Coordinates of C-alpha atoms in Angstrom, one line a residue:
X1 CA 68.3 162.0 71.1
X2 CA 72.2 161.9 70.6
X3 CA 73.5 158.3 70.6
X4 CA 74.8 157.6 74.2
X5 CA 72.2 160.2 75.4
X6 CA 70.5 159.3 78.8
X7 CA 67.0 158.8 79.1
X8 CA 64.8 159.2 81.0
X9 CA 64.6 155.8 82.0
X10 CA 68.6 156.2 83.3
X11 CA 68.1 158.7 85.4
X12 CA 67.1 156.6 88.3
X13 CA 70.3 154.1 87.7
X14 CA 72.6 157.7 87.1
X15 CA 70.8 159.6 90.4
X16 CA 72.0 155.6 92.3
X17 CA 75.7 156.3 91.0
X18 CA 75.4 152.9 89.1
X19 CA 75.2 152.5 84.8
X20 CA 73.1 150.4 83.1
X21 CA 74.9 147.0 81.3
X22 CA 76.7 147.2 78.0
X23 CA 75.3 143.8 76.4
X24 CA 79.0 142.1 76.2
X25 CA 78.4 143.0 80.1
X26 CA 75.5 141.3 80.4
X27 CA 76.8 138.3 78.3
X28 CA 79.9 138.3 81.0
X29 CA 77.6 138.0 84.0
X30 CA 75.7 135.1 82.6
X31 CA 78.7 133.4 82.2
X32 CA 79.4 134.1 85.4
X33 CA 76.7 132.9 87.0
X34 CA 76.4 130.0 84.3
X35 CA 80.1 128.7 85.7
X36 CA 78.3 129.1 89.3
X37 CA 75.8 126.5 88.7
X38 CA 78.3 124.3 87.1
X39 CA 80.2 124.1 90.3
X40 CA 77.2 123.9 92.5
X41 CA 77.1 120.2 92.4
X42 CA 81.3 120.2 93.2
X43 CA 80.4 121.7 96.1
X44 CA 77.8 120.0 96.8
X45 CA 79.3 117.0 97.2
X46 CA 82.9 118.1 98.0
X47 CA 81.3 119.3 101.2
X48 CA 79.2 116.5 102.5
X49 CA 81.3 113.3 101.3
X50 CA 84.2 116.2 103.6
X51 CA 81.4 116.5 106.4
X52 CA 80.8 112.4 105.7
X53 CA 84.3 111.4 106.5
X54 CA 84.0 113.0 109.9
X55 CA 81.5 111.4 111.2
X56 CA 83.0 108.1 109.4
X57 CA 86.7 108.5 111.2
X58 CA 84.6 109.0 114.6
X59 CA 82.1 106.1 114.7
X60 CA 85.4 103.4 114.4
X61 CA 86.6 105.2 117.8
X62 CA 83.2 105.3 119.8
X63 CA 83.2 102.0 118.9
X64 CA 86.5 100.3 119.3
X65 CA 86.6 102.7 122.9
X66 CA 83.5 101.6 124.4
X67 CA 83.6 98.4 123.7
X68 CA 87.1 99.1 125.6
X69 CA 85.6 100.8 128.4
X70 CA 83.1 96.8 128.2
X71 CA 85.9 95.2 128.9
X72 CA 86.5 93.9 125.6
X73 CA 89.3 92.0 124.0
X74 CA 91.2 93.3 121.2
X75 CA 89.8 89.8 119.1
X76 CA 86.4 90.8 120.2
X77 CA 86.8 94.5 119.4
X78 CA 88.3 93.2 115.5
X79 CA 84.9 90.8 115.1
X80 CA 83.0 93.9 115.1
X81 CA 85.0 95.8 112.4
X82 CA 84.6 91.8 109.9
X83 CA 81.4 93.7 107.9
X84 CA 82.7 96.8 108.0
X85 CA 85.2 96.1 106.1
X86 CA 83.9 93.7 104.0
X87 CA 81.5 95.7 102.9
X88 CA 84.2 97.3 101.8
X89 CA 84.6 94.7 99.5
X90 CA 81.8 94.1 98.1
X91 CA 80.1 97.8 97.7
X92 CA 83.2 99.3 96.0
X93 CA 82.8 96.9 92.7
X94 CA 78.6 97.4 92.7
X95 CA 78.8 101.5 93.6
X96 CA 80.1 102.5 90.7
X97 CA 77.3 100.5 88.7
X98 CA 74.4 101.9 91.1
X99 CA 75.8 105.6 90.4
X100 CA 76.0 104.8 86.6
X101 CA 72.2 103.6 86.9
X102 CA 70.3 105.6 89.3
X103 CA 73.0 109.1 89.9
X104 CA 75.4 110.2 92.5
X105 CA 72.2 111.7 94.4
X106 CA 70.6 108.5 95.0
X107 CA 74.0 107.0 96.3
X108 CA 75.6 110.2 98.2
X109 CA 72.0 110.3 100.0
X110 CA 71.3 106.5 100.5
X111 CA 75.0 106.5 102.1
X112 CA 74.0 109.3 104.1
X113 CA 71.2 107.4 105.5
X114 CA 72.5 104.6 106.0
X115 CA 75.2 106.8 108.4
X116 CA 71.9 108.3 110.6
X117 CA 71.6 104.6 111.0
X118 CA 74.2 102.9 112.2
X119 CA 74.5 105.7 114.8
X120 CA 70.7 105.7 115.9
X121 CA 71.1 101.7 115.8
X122 CA 74.1 102.0 118.1
X123 CA 72.3 103.8 120.9
X124 CA 70.8 100.9 121.5
X125 CA 74.0 98.8 122.6
X126 CA 72.5 97.7 126.7
X127 CA 74.9 97.5 129.2
X128 CA 73.8 94.1 130.5
X129 CA 73.9 92.5 126.9
X130 CA 76.4 89.2 127.1
X131 CA 79.6 89.5 125.1
X132 CA 78.1 87.6 122.5
X133 CA 74.7 89.4 121.9
X134 CA 77.0 92.8 122.1
X135 CA 79.4 91.5 119.1
X136 CA 76.9 90.0 116.6
X137 CA 74.9 93.0 117.1
X138 CA 77.4 95.8 117.0
X139 CA 78.9 93.7 113.6
X140 CA 75.8 93.9 112.4
X141 CA 74.9 97.3 112.7
X142 CA 78.7 98.3 111.5
X143 CA 77.5 96.7 108.1
X144 CA 75.3 99.2 107.3
X145 CA 78.3 101.5 108.5
X146 CA 80.8 100.3 105.9
X147 CA 78.1 100.1 102.9
X148 CA 77.1 103.8 104.0
X149 CA 81.1 104.3 103.4
X150 CA 81.5 103.4 100.1
X151 CA 77.8 104.7 98.7
X152 CA 79.9 108.0 100.3
X153 CA 82.4 107.2 98.7
X154 CA 81.6 107.3 95.1
X155 CA 80.1 110.8 95.1
X156 CA 84.2 112.2 96.1
X157 CA 85.5 109.9 93.8
X158 CA 83.0 111.0 90.5
X159 CA 83.3 114.9 92.0
X160 CA 85.7 116.2 89.9
X161 CA 84.8 115.0 86.2
X162 CA 81.4 117.0 87.2
X163 CA 84.0 120.1 85.8
X164 CA 84.7 120.5 82.6
X165 CA 88.2 121.9 81.8
X166 CA 87.2 125.2 81.4
X167 CA 85.5 126.4 84.9
X168 CA 88.8 123.9 86.8
X169 CA 90.5 127.3 85.1
X170 CA 88.6 130.1 87.7
X171 CA 89.3 131.3 90.3
X172 CA 86.4 129.4 92.7
X173 CA 87.2 125.9 91.4
X174 CA 90.4 126.7 93.1
X175 CA 89.1 128.0 95.8
X176 CA 86.6 125.6 96.6
X177 CA 88.7 122.0 95.4
X178 CA 91.2 123.7 98.6
X179 CA 88.6 124.0 100.8
X180 CA 87.0 120.9 100.7
X181 CA 89.7 118.3 98.5
X182 CA 92.7 119.1 97.4
X183 CA 96.2 118.2 99.4
X184 CA 95.3 114.9 101.6
X185 CA 92.2 117.6 103.5
X186 CA 90.2 114.4 103.1
X187 CA 92.7 112.5 105.3
X188 CA 92.7 115.5 107.5
X189 CA 89.2 115.5 108.1
X190 CA 89.1 111.8 108.8
X191 CA 92.2 112.7 111.5
X192 CA 89.5 114.8 112.9
X193 CA 86.6 112.5 113.3
X194 CA 89.2 110.3 115.0
X195 CA 89.6 112.6 117.9
X196 CA 86.2 113.7 118.4
X197 CA 85.4 110.5 118.6
X198 CA 87.9 109.3 121.0
X199 CA 86.8 113.0 122.8
X200 CA 82.9 112.9 123.2
X201 CA 82.9 109.6 124.5
X202 CA 85.4 110.1 127.1
X203 CA 81.9 112.8 127.7
X204 CA 79.7 110.5 126.7
X205 CA 78.6 107.5 124.7
X206 CA 75.6 109.2 124.1
X207 CA 76.6 112.2 123.1
X208 CA 79.3 111.4 120.8
X209 CA 76.7 109.4 118.8
X210 CA 74.0 111.9 118.6
X211 CA 77.1 114.5 117.7
X212 CA 78.2 113.1 114.4
X213 CA 74.6 112.4 114.1
X214 CA 74.0 115.7 113.7
X215 CA 77.2 115.8 111.1
X216 CA 75.6 113.6 108.7
X217 CA 72.0 115.3 109.3
X218 CA 73.9 118.7 108.8
X219 CA 74.8 117.0 105.0
X220 CA 71.7 115.0 104.3
X221 CA 69.6 117.7 102.8
X222 CA 72.3 119.7 100.5
X223 CA 73.1 116.4 98.8
X224 CA 69.2 115.8 98.5
X225 CA 67.9 119.8 97.2
X226 CA 71.6 120.5 95.9
X227 CA 72.1 117.9 93.7
X228 CA 70.1 116.6 90.1
X229 CA 68.6 113.7 90.3
X230 CA 70.1 113.3 86.8
X231 CA 73.6 113.8 87.7
X232 CA 75.6 110.6 86.6
X233 CA 73.5 108.8 85.4
X234 CA 74.6 106.4 82.3
X235 CA 73.0 107.0 79.5
X236 CA 73.5 103.3 79.1
X237 CA 73.5 101.9 82.5
X238 CA 72.8 98.7 80.2
X239 CA 75.9 98.2 79.2
X240 CA 77.9 98.2 82.3
X241 CA 78.8 94.9 84.2
X242 CA 80.3 93.8 87.4
X243 CA 82.6 92.1 85.3
X244 CA 83.8 95.5 83.9
X245 CA 86.2 96.1 86.9
X246 CA 88.1 93.0 86.2
X247 CA 90.5 92.5 84.1
X248 CA 92.6 89.7 83.8
X249 CA 93.7 90.3 81.2
X250 CA 96.9 92.3 82.5
X251 CA 99.0 90.6 85.2
X252 CA 100.7 93.7 85.9
X253 CA 97.2 95.4 87.6
X254 CA 96.8 92.1 89.1
X255 CA 100.2 91.4 90.4
X256 CA 100.4 95.6 92.2
X257 CA 96.4 94.5 93.3
X258 CA 97.5 91.5 96.0
X259 CA 100.7 93.9 97.0
X260 CA 98.4 96.3 97.5
X261 CA 96.4 94.1 99.9
X262 CA 99.7 93.0 101.6
X263 CA 100.7 97.3 102.1
X264 CA 98.0 98.2 103.9
X265 CA 97.7 95.2 105.8
X266 CA 101.3 96.2 107.0
X267 CA 99.6 98.8 108.3
X268 CA 96.6 97.6 109.9
X269 CA 98.5 94.6 111.8
X270 CA 99.2 96.8 114.4
X271 CA 98.0 100.8 113.5
X272 CA 93.7 100.0 113.8
X273 CA 93.2 98.0 117.0
X274 CA 96.3 97.1 119.1
X275 CA 97.3 100.8 118.8
X276 CA 95.0 102.2 121.1
X277 CA 94.1 99.0 123.0
X278 CA 98.1 99.6 123.8
X279 CA 98.1 103.3 124.5
X280 CA 94.8 102.5 127.0
X281 CA 96.4 99.8 128.6
X282 CA 97.4 100.3 132.0
X283 CA 101.1 99.5 132.8
X284 CA 101.7 96.2 135.0
X285 CA 103.0 97.7 137.8
X286 CA 100.2 99.6 138.9
X287 CA 98.3 96.2 138.8
X288 CA 98.6 94.6 142.1
X289 CA 99.1 97.3 144.4
X290 CA 96.9 97.9 148.0
X291 CA 93.9 100.5 147.6
X292 CA 91.3 101.2 149.6
X293 CA 89.2 103.0 146.4
X294 CA 89.7 103.9 142.8
X295 CA 92.1 107.1 144.3
X296 CA 94.7 104.8 144.9
X297 CA 94.9 103.7 141.3
X298 CA 96.9 104.8 138.5
X299 CA 95.2 105.4 135.3
X300 CA 93.7 102.6 133.7
X301 CA 92.8 100.4 137.3
X302 CA 90.1 100.2 139.5
X303 CA 90.3 99.3 143.0
X304 CA 89.2 95.6 143.7
X305 CA 86.9 95.3 146.0
X306 CA 87.6 91.6 146.9
X307 CA 91.3 91.7 146.2
X308 CA 92.6 95.0 148.1
X309 CA 94.5 95.9 144.8
X310 CA 94.6 97.6 142.0
X311 CA 93.3 95.5 138.7
X312 CA 92.8 96.2 135.4
X313 CA 89.9 97.8 134.6
X314 CA 89.6 95.8 130.9
X315 CA 91.6 92.1 131.1
X316 CA 91.0 92.1 128.1
X317 CA 93.1 94.7 126.9
X318 CA 96.4 93.1 128.7
X319 CA 98.5 95.5 130.6
X320 CA 102.0 96.8 129.9
X321 CA 100.9 99.7 127.8
X322 CA 101.2 103.5 128.5
X323 CA 98.0 104.0 130.5
X324 CA 96.9 107.2 128.5
X325 CA 93.3 108.9 128.6
X326 CA 90.3 108.6 125.3
X327 CA 91.7 111.7 124.5
X328 CA 95.2 111.7 124.5
X329 CA 94.4 108.4 122.1
X330 CA 92.2 109.9 119.8
X331 CA 95.0 112.5 119.5
X332 CA 98.0 110.1 118.0
X333 CA 95.7 108.2 116.2
X334 CA 94.7 111.4 114.4
X335 CA 98.1 113.1 114.3
X336 CA 99.3 109.6 112.4
X337 CA 96.4 110.0 109.8
X338 CA 96.2 113.7 108.6
X339 CA 100.2 113.6 108.6
X340 CA 100.0 110.4 106.4
X341 CA 97.6 112.5 104.5
X342 CA 99.8 115.7 104.0
X343 CA 102.4 114.1 103.0
X344 CA 101.1 112.0 100.3
X345 CA 100.1 114.8 99.1
X346 CA 103.0 115.9 98.9
X347 CA 104.9 113.0 98.1
X348 CA 106.4 113.8 94.2
X349 CA 107.8 117.2 96.0
X350 CA 109.3 115.9 99.0
X351 CA 110.4 112.7 98.1
X352 CA 110.2 111.4 95.1
X353 CA 111.0 114.0 93.0
X354 CA 114.3 115.5 95.1
X355 CA 115.3 111.6 94.7
X356 CA 114.7 111.9 91.1
X357 CA 111.7 108.5 91.5
X358 CA 109.1 110.3 89.6
X359 CA 107.3 108.4 87.6
X360 CA 108.1 105.3 89.4
X361 CA 108.0 102.3 88.1
X362 CA 108.3 98.8 89.7
X363 CA 111.7 99.4 90.8
X364 CA 110.9 102.3 93.0
X365 CA 108.2 100.4 94.5
X366 CA 109.8 97.3 95.6
X367 CA 112.8 100.1 97.2
X368 CA 109.9 101.7 99.1
X369 CA 108.0 98.5 100.1
X370 CA 111.6 97.2 102.3
X371 CA 112.1 100.5 103.2
X372 CA 108.3 99.9 105.2
X373 CA 109.8 96.7 106.7
X374 CA 112.5 98.8 108.6
X375 CA 110.2 100.8 111.3
X376 CA 107.8 98.1 112.3
X377 CA 111.0 95.7 112.6
X378 CA 112.6 97.9 115.1
X379 CA 109.7 98.8 117.1
X380 CA 108.8 94.8 116.8
X381 CA 112.3 93.9 118.7
X382 CA 112.2 97.2 121.1
X383 CA 108.9 95.9 122.1
X384 CA 110.2 92.5 122.0
X385 CA 112.9 93.4 124.5
X386 CA 110.5 95.1 126.5
X387 CA 108.1 92.5 127.6
X388 CA 109.9 90.4 130.3
X389 CA 107.3 90.5 132.5
X390 CA 110.3 90.9 135.5
X391 CA 110.8 94.3 134.8
X392 CA 107.0 95.7 135.7
X393 CA 108.3 95.2 139.5
X394 CA 111.1 97.6 139.3
X395 CA 109.6 101.0 139.0
X396 CA 111.0 104.1 138.0
X397 CA 111.6 107.8 140.0
X398 CA 108.5 108.9 138.1
X399 CA 106.7 105.4 139.5
X400 CA 106.6 103.6 136.1
X401 CA 108.3 100.8 134.9
X402 CA 111.4 101.9 133.1
X403 CA 110.4 100.9 130.1
X404 CA 107.5 102.8 129.4
X405 CA 109.7 105.8 128.4
X406 CA 111.8 103.7 126.1
X407 CA 108.4 102.2 124.4
X408 CA 106.6 104.9 124.6
X409 CA 109.4 107.5 122.5
X410 CA 110.5 103.9 120.4
X411 CA 106.4 103.8 119.8
X412 CA 105.5 107.6 118.9
X413 CA 109.0 107.6 116.3
X414 CA 107.7 104.8 114.5
X415 CA 104.3 105.9 113.7
X416 CA 106.2 109.5 112.3
X417 CA 108.5 106.8 110.1
X418 CA 105.8 104.8 109.4
X419 CA 103.3 107.6 108.2
X420 CA 106.1 109.1 106.0
X421 CA 107.5 105.7 104.4
X422 CA 103.5 104.8 104.3
X423 CA 102.7 107.9 102.5
X424 CA 105.3 106.8 99.6
X425 CA 104.4 103.6 99.0
X426 CA 100.4 105.3 98.8
X427 CA 101.5 107.6 96.5
X428 CA 103.4 104.6 94.3
X429 CA 101.5 102.5 94.2
X430 CA 97.9 105.3 93.4
X431 CA 100.4 105.8 90.2
X432 CA 101.7 102.9 89.5
X433 CA 97.4 101.3 89.4
X434 CA 96.8 104.8 87.2
X435 CA 99.3 103.4 84.4
X436 CA 98.9 99.9 84.5
X437 CA 95.0 100.0 84.1
X438 CA 95.7 102.8 81.8
X439 CA 98.3 100.7 79.3
X440 CA 98.5 97.6 77.7
X441 CA 101.5 95.5 77.4
X442 CA 100.7 93.3 74.3
X443 CA 99.7 96.5 72.7
X444 CA 102.8 98.9 73.7
X445 CA 100.2 101.5 73.2
X446 CA 103.3 105.3 72.6
X447 CA 103.4 106.7 75.8
X448 CA 103.9 110.8 76.3
X449 CA 105.4 112.6 79.1
X450 CA 102.2 114.1 81.7
X451 CA 104.1 116.4 84.2
X452 CA 107.1 114.3 83.6
X453 CA 104.7 111.1 84.2
X454 CA 104.9 108.1 81.5
X455 CA 101.0 108.1 80.4
X456 CA 99.6 106.9 77.3
X457 CA 98.4 107.5 74.7
X458 CA 94.2 109.3 75.7
X459 CA 92.7 105.9 73.3
X460 CA 91.3 105.1 76.5
X461 CA 89.0 106.6 78.1
X462 CA 88.2 107.4 82.2
X463 CA 86.3 105.0 82.7
X464 CA 87.7 102.6 80.4
X465 CA 90.5 103.3 83.2
X466 CA 88.4 103.7 86.4
X467 CA 86.7 100.0 85.3
X468 CA 89.4 98.1 85.1
X469 CA 91.2 98.9 88.4
X470 CA 88.6 97.2 90.1
X471 CA 90.9 94.3 91.5
X472 CA 92.9 96.9 92.7
X473 CA 90.1 98.8 94.8
X474 CA 88.7 95.0 96.5
X475 CA 92.5 94.6 97.6
X476 CA 92.8 97.3 99.5
X477 CA 89.8 96.3 101.5
X478 CA 91.2 92.8 101.7
X479 CA 94.4 94.2 102.8
X480 CA 92.3 96.0 106.0
X481 CA 90.7 92.9 106.8
X482 CA 93.2 90.7 106.7
X483 CA 94.9 93.3 108.9
X484 CA 92.8 94.1 110.8
X485 CA 92.1 90.0 111.5
X486 CA 95.5 89.2 112.6
X487 CA 96.0 92.0 115.3
X488 CA 92.7 90.6 116.8
X489 CA 94.1 87.6 117.3
X490 CA 98.0 88.3 117.7
X491 CA 97.3 91.1 120.4
X492 CA 94.8 88.9 122.3
X493 CA 96.7 85.1 122.1
X494 CA 101.0 85.7 121.9
X495 CA 100.7 88.0 125.4
X496 CA 101.1 85.9 128.7
X497 CA 98.4 85.1 131.0
X498 CA 99.6 87.2 134.1
X499 CA 96.8 86.8 135.8
X500 CA 93.2 88.0 136.4
X501 CA 94.0 91.5 138.0
X502 CA 96.0 92.0 135.0
X503 CA 94.8 89.8 131.9
X504 CA 98.0 89.7 129.4
X505 CA 101.2 90.9 128.4
X506 CA 100.0 93.2 126.1
X507 CA 103.6 94.3 125.2
X508 CA 104.3 91.0 123.9
X509 CA 101.2 91.3 121.5
X510 CA 102.1 94.2 120.2
X511 CA 106.1 92.7 119.2
X512 CA 103.6 90.0 118.0
X513 CA 101.9 92.5 115.2
X514 CA 104.4 94.6 114.6
X515 CA 106.3 91.5 113.5
X516 CA 103.5 90.6 111.3
X517 CA 103.4 93.8 109.0
X518 CA 106.9 93.9 108.7
X519 CA 106.5 90.6 107.4
X520 CA 103.4 91.4 105.4
X521 CA 105.3 94.4 103.9
X522 CA 108.2 92.2 103.2
X523 CA 105.9 90.3 101.3
X524 CA 104.9 93.3 99.4
X525 CA 108.0 94.4 97.8
X526 CA 108.1 90.7 97.0
X527 CA 105.3 90.0 94.9
X528 CA 106.2 93.8 93.1
X529 CA 108.6 91.8 91.8
X530 CA 106.6 89.9 89.4
X531 CA 105.2 92.7 87.8
X532 CA 107.2 93.5 84.2
X533 CA 106.6 97.1 83.2
X534 CA 109.8 97.2 81.2
X535 CA 112.0 99.5 83.4
X536 CA 115.4 97.5 85.1
X537 CA 117.3 100.9 86.6
X538 CA 116.0 102.6 89.5
X539 CA 117.1 106.5 90.1
X540 CA 118.7 108.0 93.8
X541 CA 119.8 110.8 93.0
X542 CA 122.1 111.1 90.3
X543 CA 122.6 107.4 91.3
X544 CA 121.2 104.6 88.2
X545 CA 121.2 100.3 89.8
X546 CA 121.1 98.6 86.5
X547 CA 119.2 95.1 87.6
X548 CA 119.8 91.4 85.5
X549 CA 117.1 90.6 83.3
X550 CA 117.1 94.2 80.7
X551 CA 115.9 93.9 77.7
X552 CA 118.0 97.6 76.5
X553 CA 121.5 97.9 77.3
X554 CA 122.2 99.9 80.6
X555 CA 123.1 103.1 79.4
X556 CA 119.5 103.2 77.5
X557 CA 117.7 102.4 80.7
X558 CA 119.4 105.1 82.9
X559 CA 119.8 107.4 80.2
X560 CA 115.3 106.8 79.7
X561 CA 115.2 107.1 83.1
X562 CA 117.1 110.3 83.7
X563 CA 115.1 112.3 80.4
X564 CA 111.9 111.1 81.9
X565 CA 112.7 112.6 85.9
X566 CA 114.3 116.3 83.8
X567 CA 111.2 116.2 81.6
X568 CA 109.4 115.9 85.0
X569 CA 111.2 118.7 86.0
X570 CA 110.6 121.0 83.3
X571 CA 107.3 120.6 83.5
X572 CA 106.4 121.0 86.9
X573 CA 104.1 124.2 86.8
X574 CA 101.7 123.2 84.1
X575 CA 98.9 122.0 85.2
X576 CA 97.6 121.5 82.3
X577 CA 99.3 117.8 81.3
X578 CA 98.4 116.3 84.8
X579 CA 96.2 113.8 83.8
X580 CA 97.6 110.8 85.3
X581 CA 98.6 112.1 88.1
X582 CA 95.5 113.7 89.3
X583 CA 94.3 110.7 88.5
X584 CA 96.6 108.8 91.0
X585 CA 96.0 111.0 93.4
X586 CA 92.7 110.5 92.9
X587 CA 93.5 106.6 93.7
X588 CA 95.0 107.4 96.3
X589 CA 93.2 109.5 98.8
X590 CA 89.2 107.1 97.5
X591 CA 91.4 104.3 98.9
X592 CA 92.1 105.9 102.5

């Protein structure tokens, strides 16, 4: 029989318009199948983590808005989140060790189960409980949610490490990365969670909890059946210790960590609790009006039968706000989180790149840290100027006090400006922590340009870099805790008491929160000055500003920074040399 002639075995294939695969084609298909199998953990972990992220964002809004409806003060609500934030301090450090000992599947499934427990226990929040009972119960429940977040986040932090460089070049990896984790998607879905939680609780508290439980239950079988139990297990877990995550010999990293604490506190001093409380609280002018029933009163108020006048639904939340619905509150907070996530992902292209501040140094962060003070400072001044309770008796044509439109517009403008500036600061921090963790000034390893970013020789692997940023992760959680607790104290106790029907002056409380945020931003910038990274110059476009104490002549300092900026522009398209930038984006995504 002639070579290549069809045999009887080939005839069915020929009739069907198909042909027998050649050996090389079989190998190619086998390799494609192996690539898909290798990428399966990436797909499973990414999808599971993003579903969890929606429920985590919703959890905060469900608890906060339900507590507001039950007339809890801002201080009482912040207490409910204490253990949630504290869990981020301890679990962030221990989760990596747990993953190395028992694998990613174990930590991921445990986190999802704890999240189900959290939502399940919140069904037990009884209306008849005293405030003390409710605070103790919800605070304890939130501990499970905080641990769940950090155990689940471990998978998100390690997901890209599960894929080899060859697999990262495949179209499948790029598509999955786009859909599941790249360019701020995690923050976008967290924003979706904020909105869903606010919208669903406006319908029913039970519906909101049930819907979020359903999302976690959807993710659970994917994590359990889609991952190998040995995935991520260290071959020598006995060598991993909790003390490995601290690097007391790296002062630059420790100063940056302390600055990070106050940087994140500057956001949570006003964002997490005071902002939604203020948006929900009614204008003071709407309180005290004669009424026969609730229909005679505006949003956020109800008719007090004994007084025959409209009263604040939650005097503990104060008056003087915008009286928004739960859905409107959730929408604004969601827009901030989504915008912040996207802006942070594109900071090098939109901001620091055009200003030639990529790669950044400590001077870059000091500059942007000072800029971070401006939005909150302006808002503090506007709120303080509008806080005179006497203006509430002068209604405008719309029936609301004239300061309401000014405050509302200023607040939205502040949120937009802060989202941009804070995203730049967070992006710079995320780069610097990787740079300082991977370098040791005493040994001064030779740097190389990576996508225009000053990197170090790859003598220290990713594990060593990750292990040395433990204090940085902990500082981030401590900053959240400081800002959250401080905001509760300021918002609740600074405002004047306007009577039983109205509560406190919420505008004064909000002004105090923004003032504290400004001070926290300023402190973060001043702490950053303590870092010694050898750069005494700052680029701002074509300009170069030289600070005192430079070890090299001014011309050398500026020339070096210009060269680094030019190299960044020249290497902008080289995806194979972005290790430090990739790590910094991962750190930034981990911390949100």
